[in-house]
Amino acid sequence: GAVVSQHPSWVICKSGTSVKIECRSLDFQATTMFWYRQFPKQSLMLMATSNEGSKATYEQGVEKDKFLINHASLTLSTLTVTSAHPEDSSFYICSAKERERLSWTQYFGPGTRLLVL
Amino acid sequence: QKEVEQNSGPLSVPEGAIASLNCTYSDRGSQSFFWYRQYSGKSPELIMFIYSNGDKEDGRFTAQLNKASQYVSLLIRDSQPSDSATYLCAVKTERNNRLAFGKGNQVVVIP
């Protein structure tokens, strides 16, 4: 149980295009999903917290108009990187907190590697 | 002061030895503590969680929590080369509605 998937697993795009990344909880309902970014050999950086049915909460320094988050259902959250630039190239990882549990265990998706040319 | 600190540099241990990782946290009201393992190029995977003071054992892993001293540790017994990874400490703080992660400790198990 507690499986989180991400799609796509990797994407290469041209500068200026938009990229959508999907995060799904496959066998549980997730009221809260989190989006992280990780540059090579660096630690996880929380970008935003996504709650089902409400607006995402962005961390300081993360542009909400550039990183659009939608959490339309209890099993799906999407991150859209708009007008991507080479500096947006990174490893994007989502995680989900199970709705039915009071604990704060987070399960991570496998991540999406984005390369912007 | 950082919410979660993992200050040790890379840890090299011979195969079969015990690897010991430490983590301190600043929010005294924290109640939930987690250890994640992250292989190079992969996303983190949960290996242990602990809520109560004391030790919690799961296979070759033991998590130790001391709330009075605000630290949590992870022991890996009989270390195997497959244990070579970065280990992330995470704490559910009372101040924020999320987990706070340490920057991680790299473990290298030498055959």
PDB file of C-alpha atoms in Angstrom:
ATOM      1  CA  GLY A   1       0.000   0.000   0.000  1.00  0.00           C
ATOM      2  CA  ALA A   2       0.800   3.722   0.027  1.00  0.00           C
ATOM      3  CA  VAL A   3       2.053   3.952  -3.548  1.00  0.00           C
ATOM      4  CA  VAL A   4       2.546   7.302  -5.226  1.00  0.00           C
ATOM      5  CA  SER A   5       3.173   7.585  -8.935  1.00  0.00           C
ATOM      6  CA  GLN A   6       4.458  10.441 -11.045  1.00  0.00           C
ATOM      7  CA  HIS A   7       4.213  11.030 -14.746  1.00  0.00           C
ATOM      8  CA  PRO A   8       6.279  11.589 -16.746  1.00  0.00           C
ATOM      9  CA  SER A   9       9.405  10.162 -15.186  1.00  0.00           C
ATOM     10  CA  TRP A  10      11.541  12.440 -17.316  1.00  0.00           C
ATOM     11  CA  VAL A  11      10.958  15.196 -19.797  1.00  0.00           C
ATOM     12  CA  ILE A  12      13.107  17.280 -22.103  1.00  0.00           C
ATOM     13  CA  CYS A  13      11.639  20.487 -23.421  1.00  0.00           C
ATOM     14  CA  LYS A  14      12.631  23.682 -25.161  1.00  0.00           C
ATOM     15  CA  SER A  15      13.001  26.909 -23.258  1.00  0.00           C
ATOM     16  CA  GLY A  16       9.736  28.823 -23.086  1.00  0.00           C
ATOM     17  CA  THR A  17       7.432  25.836 -23.155  1.00  0.00           C
ATOM     18  CA  SER A  18       5.242  24.625 -20.305  1.00  0.00           C
ATOM     19  CA  VAL A  19       5.507  21.219 -18.703  1.00  0.00           C
ATOM     20  CA  LYS A  20       2.864  19.447 -16.638  1.00  0.00           C
ATOM     21  CA  ILE A  21       3.790  16.817 -14.067  1.00  0.00           C
ATOM     22  CA  GLU A  22       1.171  14.545 -12.523  1.00  0.00           C
ATOM     23  CA  CYS A  23       1.281  13.047  -9.053  1.00  0.00           C
ATOM     24  CA  ARG A  24      -1.169  10.295  -8.143  1.00  0.00           C
ATOM     25  CA  SER A  25      -1.808   8.356  -4.969  1.00  0.00           C
ATOM     26  CA  LEU A  26      -2.685   4.912  -6.296  1.00  0.00           C
ATOM     27  CA  ASP A  27      -4.124   3.087  -3.305  1.00  0.00           C
ATOM     28  CA  PHE A  28      -5.076   5.774  -0.845  1.00  0.00           C
ATOM     29  CA  GLN A  29      -6.707   9.157  -0.704  1.00  0.00           C
ATOM     30  CA  ALA A  30      -4.417  12.090  -0.086  1.00  0.00           C
ATOM     31  CA  THR A  31      -5.819  15.291   1.309  1.00  0.00           C
ATOM     32  CA  THR A  32      -2.397  16.861   1.142  1.00  0.00           C
ATOM     33  CA  MET A  33       0.329  16.534  -1.431  1.00  0.00           C
ATOM     34  CA  PHE A  34       3.699  18.211  -1.395  1.00  0.00           C
ATOM     35  CA  TRP A  35       5.945  19.275  -4.249  1.00  0.00           C
ATOM     36  CA  TYR A  36       9.715  19.278  -3.831  1.00  0.00           C
ATOM     37  CA  ARG A  37      12.621  20.178  -6.045  1.00  0.00           C
ATOM     38  CA  GLN A  38      16.090  18.739  -5.714  1.00  0.00           C
ATOM     39  CA  PHE A  39      19.200  19.917  -7.525  1.00  0.00           C
ATOM     40  CA  PRO A  40      22.149  17.533  -7.904  1.00  0.00           C
ATOM     41  CA  LYS A  41      23.843  16.703  -4.605  1.00  0.00           C
ATOM     42  CA  GLN A  42      21.576  19.081  -2.705  1.00  0.00           C
ATOM     43  CA  SER A  43      18.819  18.509  -0.200  1.00  0.00           C
ATOM     44  CA  LEU A  44      15.090  18.428  -0.833  1.00  0.00           C
ATOM     45  CA  MET A  45      13.521  21.845  -1.163  1.00  0.00           C
ATOM     46  CA  LEU A  46       9.809  22.116  -0.464  1.00  0.00           C
ATOM     47  CA  MET A  47       8.138  24.211  -3.133  1.00  0.00           C
ATOM     48  CA  ALA A  48       4.497  24.090  -2.126  1.00  0.00           C
ATOM     49  CA  THR A  49       1.825  22.259  -0.180  1.00  0.00           C
ATOM     50  CA  SER A  50      -1.229  21.254  -2.122  1.00  0.00           C
ATOM     51  CA  ASN A  51      -4.562  20.644  -0.405  1.00  0.00           C
ATOM     52  CA  GLU A  52      -7.455  19.054  -2.231  1.00  0.00           C
ATOM     53  CA  GLY A  53     -10.023  21.591  -3.269  1.00  0.00           C
ATOM     54  CA  SER A  54      -8.106  24.654  -2.162  1.00  0.00           C
ATOM     55  CA  LYS A  55      -5.254  26.844  -3.307  1.00  0.00           C
ATOM     56  CA  ALA A  56      -1.736  25.647  -2.823  1.00  0.00           C
ATOM     57  CA  THR A  57       0.521  27.189  -0.219  1.00  0.00           C
ATOM     58  CA  TYR A  58       3.860  28.199  -1.678  1.00  0.00           C
ATOM     59  CA  GLU A  59       7.158  28.416   0.161  1.00  0.00           C
ATOM     60  CA  GLN A  60       8.975  31.699   0.274  1.00  0.00           C
ATOM     61  CA  GLY A  61      10.804  32.421  -2.938  1.00  0.00           C
ATOM     62  CA  VAL A  62       8.719  30.075  -5.099  1.00  0.00           C
ATOM     63  CA  GLU A  63       6.808  31.895  -7.821  1.00  0.00           C
ATOM     64  CA  LYS A  64       3.215  30.729  -7.778  1.00  0.00           C
ATOM     65  CA  ASP A  65       2.573  32.089 -11.278  1.00  0.00           C
ATOM     66  CA  LYS A  66       5.452  30.051 -12.633  1.00  0.00           C
ATOM     67  CA  PHE A  67       4.748  26.830 -10.782  1.00  0.00           C
ATOM     68  CA  LEU A  68       1.023  26.228 -11.066  1.00  0.00           C
ATOM     69  CA  ILE A  69      -0.390  23.583  -8.774  1.00  0.00           C
ATOM     70  CA  ASN A  70      -3.795  22.002  -9.045  1.00  0.00           C
ATOM     71  CA  HIS A  71      -5.143  19.432  -6.602  1.00  0.00           C
ATOM     72  CA  ALA A  72      -8.521  18.651  -8.107  1.00  0.00           C
ATOM     73  CA  SER A  73      -9.147  15.294  -6.477  1.00  0.00           C
ATOM     74  CA  LEU A  74      -8.044  13.231  -3.503  1.00  0.00           C
ATOM     75  CA  THR A  75      -5.740  11.191  -5.701  1.00  0.00           C
ATOM     76  CA  LEU A  76      -4.282  13.671  -8.169  1.00  0.00           C
ATOM     77  CA  SER A  77      -2.182  16.795  -7.983  1.00  0.00           C
ATOM     78  CA  THR A  78      -0.466  18.458 -10.921  1.00  0.00           C
ATOM     79  CA  LEU A  79       2.479  20.815 -11.137  1.00  0.00           C
ATOM     80  CA  THR A  80       2.836  22.914 -14.278  1.00  0.00           C
ATOM     81  CA  VAL A  81       6.133  24.640 -14.888  1.00  0.00           C
ATOM     82  CA  THR A  82       5.190  27.551 -17.123  1.00  0.00           C
ATOM     83  CA  SER A  83       7.604  29.120 -19.590  1.00  0.00           C
ATOM     84  CA  ALA A  84      10.353  26.808 -18.465  1.00  0.00           C
ATOM     85  CA  HIS A  85      13.958  27.971 -18.604  1.00  0.00           C
ATOM     86  CA  PRO A  86      17.211  26.045 -18.254  1.00  0.00           C
ATOM     87  CA  GLU A  87      17.508  27.039 -14.599  1.00  0.00           C
ATOM     88  CA  ASP A  88      14.251  25.153 -13.957  1.00  0.00           C
ATOM     89  CA  SER A  89      16.003  21.918 -14.878  1.00  0.00           C
ATOM     90  CA  SER A  90      15.825  19.791 -11.764  1.00  0.00           C
ATOM     91  CA  PHE A  91      14.421  16.669 -10.138  1.00  0.00           C
ATOM     92  CA  TYR A  92      10.806  17.309  -9.113  1.00  0.00           C
ATOM     93  CA  ILE A  93       9.364  14.988  -6.500  1.00  0.00           C
ATOM     94  CA  CYS A  94       5.874  14.860  -5.058  1.00  0.00           C
ATOM     95  CA  SER A  95       4.769  13.247  -1.835  1.00  0.00           C
ATOM     96  CA  ALA A  96       1.376  12.510  -0.371  1.00  0.00           C
ATOM     97  CA  LYS A  97      -0.052  12.327   3.114  1.00  0.00           C
ATOM     98  CA  GLU A  98      -2.717   9.696   3.596  1.00  0.00           C
ATOM     99  CA  ARG A  99      -6.140  11.107   4.401  1.00  0.00           C
ATOM    100  CA  GLU A 100      -7.249   8.418   6.826  1.00  0.00           C
ATOM    101  CA  ARG A 101      -4.189   8.497   9.001  1.00  0.00           C
ATOM    102  CA  LEU A 102      -3.548  10.979  11.745  1.00  0.00           C
ATOM    103  CA  SER A 103       0.168  10.509  11.356  1.00  0.00           C
ATOM    104  CA  TRP A 104       2.256  12.692   9.145  1.00  0.00           C
ATOM    105  CA  THR A 105       3.871   9.903   7.188  1.00  0.00           C
ATOM    106  CA  GLN A 106       4.589  11.098   3.684  1.00  0.00           C
ATOM    107  CA  TYR A 107       5.050   8.762   0.756  1.00  0.00           C
ATOM    108  CA  PHE A 108       7.140   9.955  -2.140  1.00  0.00           C
ATOM    109  CA  GLY A 109       6.603   9.481  -5.818  1.00  0.00           C
ATOM    110  CA  PRO A 110       9.517   8.319  -7.979  1.00  0.00           C
ATOM    111  CA  GLY A 111      10.237  11.848  -9.201  1.00  0.00           C
ATOM    112  CA  THR A 112      10.325  13.592 -12.557  1.00  0.00           C
ATOM    113  CA  ARG A 113      13.557  14.755 -14.145  1.00  0.00           C
ATOM    114  CA  LEU A 114      13.102  17.933 -16.131  1.00  0.00           C
ATOM    115  CA  LEU A 115      15.710  19.138 -18.586  1.00  0.00           C
ATOM    116  CA  VAL A 116      15.064  22.464 -20.263  1.00  0.00           C
ATOM    117  CA  LEU A 117      17.212  23.143 -23.301  1.00  0.00           C
TER     118      LEU A 117
ATOM    119  CA  GLN B   1      18.575  27.697  14.029  1.00  0.00           C
ATOM    120  CA  LYS B   2      17.540  25.131  11.450  1.00  0.00           C
ATOM    121  CA  GLU B   3      14.460  23.059  12.180  1.00  0.00           C
ATOM    122  CA  VAL B   4      16.285  19.784  11.550  1.00  0.00           C
ATOM    123  CA  GLU B   5      20.041  19.373  11.522  1.00  0.00           C
ATOM    124  CA  GLN B   6      22.164  16.543  10.290  1.00  0.00           C
ATOM    125  CA  ASN B   7      25.701  17.752  10.590  1.00  0.00           C
ATOM    126  CA  SER B   8      27.879  14.722  10.019  1.00  0.00           C
ATOM    127  CA  GLY B   9      29.781  14.437   6.795  1.00  0.00           C
ATOM    128  CA  PRO B  10      29.818  11.296   4.667  1.00  0.00           C
ATOM    129  CA  LEU B  11      30.028   8.159   6.792  1.00  0.00           C
ATOM    130  CA  SER B  12      32.111   5.245   5.595  1.00  0.00           C
ATOM    131  CA  VAL B  13      31.606   1.928   7.335  1.00  0.00           C
ATOM    132  CA  PRO B  14      32.961  -1.522   6.548  1.00  0.00           C
ATOM    133  CA  GLU B  15      30.482  -4.181   5.545  1.00  0.00           C
ATOM    134  CA  GLY B  16      28.994  -5.844   8.601  1.00  0.00           C
ATOM    135  CA  ALA B  17      29.621  -2.903  10.928  1.00  0.00           C
ATOM    136  CA  ILE B  18      27.086  -0.599  12.561  1.00  0.00           C
ATOM    137  CA  ALA B  19      26.332   2.736  10.947  1.00  0.00           C
ATOM    138  CA  SER B  20      25.103   5.430  13.336  1.00  0.00           C
ATOM    139  CA  LEU B  21      23.351   8.580  12.178  1.00  0.00           C
ATOM    140  CA  ASN B  22      22.209  11.467  14.324  1.00  0.00           C
ATOM    141  CA  CYS B  23      19.675  14.227  13.886  1.00  0.00           C
ATOM    142  CA  THR B  24      18.658  17.123  16.123  1.00  0.00           C
ATOM    143  CA  TYR B  25      15.560  19.288  15.898  1.00  0.00           C
ATOM    144  CA  SER B  26      14.628  22.672  17.255  1.00  0.00           C
ATOM    145  CA  ASP B  27      10.874  22.515  17.825  1.00  0.00           C
ATOM    146  CA  ARG B  28      10.406  20.997  21.267  1.00  0.00           C
ATOM    147  CA  GLY B  29       6.743  20.303  20.534  1.00  0.00           C
ATOM    148  CA  SER B  30       7.514  17.950  17.653  1.00  0.00           C
ATOM    149  CA  GLN B  31       5.806  14.578  17.949  1.00  0.00           C
ATOM    150  CA  SER B  32       6.532  12.583  14.815  1.00  0.00           C
ATOM    151  CA  PHE B  33       9.937  11.583  13.472  1.00  0.00           C
ATOM    152  CA  PHE B  34      10.898   9.804  10.291  1.00  0.00           C
ATOM    153  CA  TRP B  35      13.937   8.391   8.548  1.00  0.00           C
ATOM    154  CA  TYR B  36      14.009   8.201   4.774  1.00  0.00           C
ATOM    155  CA  ARG B  37      16.605   6.580   2.540  1.00  0.00           C
ATOM    156  CA  GLN B  38      17.453   8.106  -0.809  1.00  0.00           C
ATOM    157  CA  TYR B  39      19.560   6.289  -3.349  1.00  0.00           C
ATOM    158  CA  SER B  40      21.445   8.404  -5.836  1.00  0.00           C
ATOM    159  CA  GLY B  41      19.111   9.562  -8.581  1.00  0.00           C
ATOM    160  CA  LYS B  42      16.024   8.223  -6.844  1.00  0.00           C
ATOM    161  CA  SER B  43      13.328   9.699  -4.623  1.00  0.00           C
ATOM    162  CA  PRO B  44      13.257   9.163  -0.843  1.00  0.00           C
ATOM    163  CA  GLU B  45      11.676   6.045   0.593  1.00  0.00           C
ATOM    164  CA  LEU B  46      10.402   5.716   4.142  1.00  0.00           C
ATOM    165  CA  ILE B  47      12.340   3.245   6.282  1.00  0.00           C
ATOM    166  CA  MET B  48      11.356   4.098   9.862  1.00  0.00           C
ATOM    167  CA  PHE B  49       9.079   6.298  11.905  1.00  0.00           C
ATOM    168  CA  ILE B  50       9.034   6.814  15.653  1.00  0.00           C
ATOM    169  CA  TYR B  51       6.734   8.730  17.952  1.00  0.00           C
ATOM    170  CA  SER B  52       7.709   7.687  21.481  1.00  0.00           C
ATOM    171  CA  ASN B  53      10.891   8.074  23.470  1.00  0.00           C
ATOM    172  CA  GLY B  54      13.155   5.074  23.353  1.00  0.00           C
ATOM    173  CA  ASP B  55      14.114   2.584  20.697  1.00  0.00           C
ATOM    174  CA  LYS B  56      12.165   1.141  17.833  1.00  0.00           C
ATOM    175  CA  GLU B  57      13.586  -1.777  15.892  1.00  0.00           C
ATOM    176  CA  ASP B  58      12.693  -2.943  12.400  1.00  0.00           C
ATOM    177  CA  GLY B  59      14.980  -5.571  10.969  1.00  0.00           C
ATOM    178  CA  ARG B  60      18.516  -4.216  10.839  1.00  0.00           C
ATOM    179  CA  PHE B  61      17.322  -0.677  11.551  1.00  0.00           C
ATOM    180  CA  THR B  62      16.834   0.872  14.984  1.00  0.00           C
ATOM    181  CA  ALA B  63      15.496   4.360  15.521  1.00  0.00           C
ATOM    182  CA  GLN B  64      16.165   6.042  18.841  1.00  0.00           C
ATOM    183  CA  LEU B  65      14.268   9.075  20.092  1.00  0.00           C
ATOM    184  CA  ASN B  66      15.119  11.347  22.996  1.00  0.00           C
ATOM    185  CA  LYS B  67      12.637  14.206  23.193  1.00  0.00           C
ATOM    186  CA  ALA B  68      14.267  15.788  26.230  1.00  0.00           C
ATOM    187  CA  SER B  69      17.517  16.195  24.313  1.00  0.00           C
ATOM    188  CA  GLN B  70      15.706  16.780  21.028  1.00  0.00           C
ATOM    189  CA  TYR B  71      17.545  14.219  18.997  1.00  0.00           C
ATOM    190  CA  VAL B  72      16.674  11.189  16.965  1.00  0.00           C
ATOM    191  CA  SER B  73      19.146   8.661  15.662  1.00  0.00           C
ATOM    192  CA  LEU B  74      19.242   5.741  13.272  1.00  0.00           C
ATOM    193  CA  LEU B  75      21.392   2.650  13.652  1.00  0.00           C
ATOM    194  CA  ILE B  76      21.999   0.280  10.786  1.00  0.00           C
ATOM    195  CA  ARG B  77      23.300  -3.062  11.982  1.00  0.00           C
ATOM    196  CA  ASP B  78      25.243  -5.494   9.817  1.00  0.00           C
ATOM    197  CA  SER B  79      25.662  -2.813   7.164  1.00  0.00           C
ATOM    198  CA  GLN B  80      25.460  -4.023   3.590  1.00  0.00           C
ATOM    199  CA  PRO B  81      26.680  -2.368   0.388  1.00  0.00           C
ATOM    200  CA  SER B  82      23.012  -1.945  -0.540  1.00  0.00           C
ATOM    201  CA  ASP B  83      22.678   0.388   2.454  1.00  0.00           C
ATOM    202  CA  SER B  84      24.923   2.913   0.702  1.00  0.00           C
ATOM    203  CA  ALA B  85      22.636   5.911   0.280  1.00  0.00           C
ATOM    204  CA  THR B  86      21.735   9.278   1.747  1.00  0.00           C
ATOM    205  CA  TYR B  87      19.604   9.110   4.868  1.00  0.00           C
ATOM    206  CA  LEU B  88      17.180  11.945   5.535  1.00  0.00           C
ATOM    207  CA  CYS B  89      15.807  12.781   8.950  1.00  0.00           C
ATOM    208  CA  ALA B  90      12.332  14.355   8.933  1.00  0.00           C
ATOM    209  CA  VAL B  91      10.343  15.884  11.774  1.00  0.00           C
ATOM    210  CA  LYS B  92       6.715  16.945  11.959  1.00  0.00           C
ATOM    211  CA  THR B  93       7.004  20.298  13.653  1.00  0.00           C
ATOM    212  CA  GLU B  94       4.203  21.905  15.599  1.00  0.00           C
ATOM    213  CA  ARG B  95       4.738  25.247  13.936  1.00  0.00           C
ATOM    214  CA  ASN B  96       4.078  24.117  10.389  1.00  0.00           C
ATOM    215  CA  ASN B  97       1.720  21.731   8.685  1.00  0.00           C
ATOM    216  CA  ARG B  98       4.461  19.754   6.980  1.00  0.00           C
ATOM    217  CA  LEU B  99       7.572  17.684   7.553  1.00  0.00           C
ATOM    218  CA  ALA B 100      10.872  19.472   7.989  1.00  0.00           C
ATOM    219  CA  PHE B 101      13.788  17.601   6.419  1.00  0.00           C
ATOM    220  CA  GLY B 102      17.443  17.591   7.310  1.00  0.00           C
ATOM    221  CA  LYS B 103      19.956  17.890   4.501  1.00  0.00           C
ATOM    222  CA  GLY B 104      20.830  14.223   4.802  1.00  0.00           C
ATOM    223  CA  ASN B 105      23.824  12.067   5.652  1.00  0.00           C
ATOM    224  CA  GLN B 106      25.568  10.001   3.042  1.00  0.00           C
ATOM    225  CA  VAL B 107      26.490   6.474   4.082  1.00  0.00           C
ATOM    226  CA  VAL B 108      29.018   4.426   2.131  1.00  0.00           C
ATOM    227  CA  VAL B 109      29.360   0.767   3.053  1.00  0.00           C
ATOM    228  CA  ILE B 110      32.702  -0.610   1.977  1.00  0.00           C
ATOM    229  CA  PRO B 111      32.735  -4.292   0.967  1.00  0.00           C
TER     230      PRO B 111
END
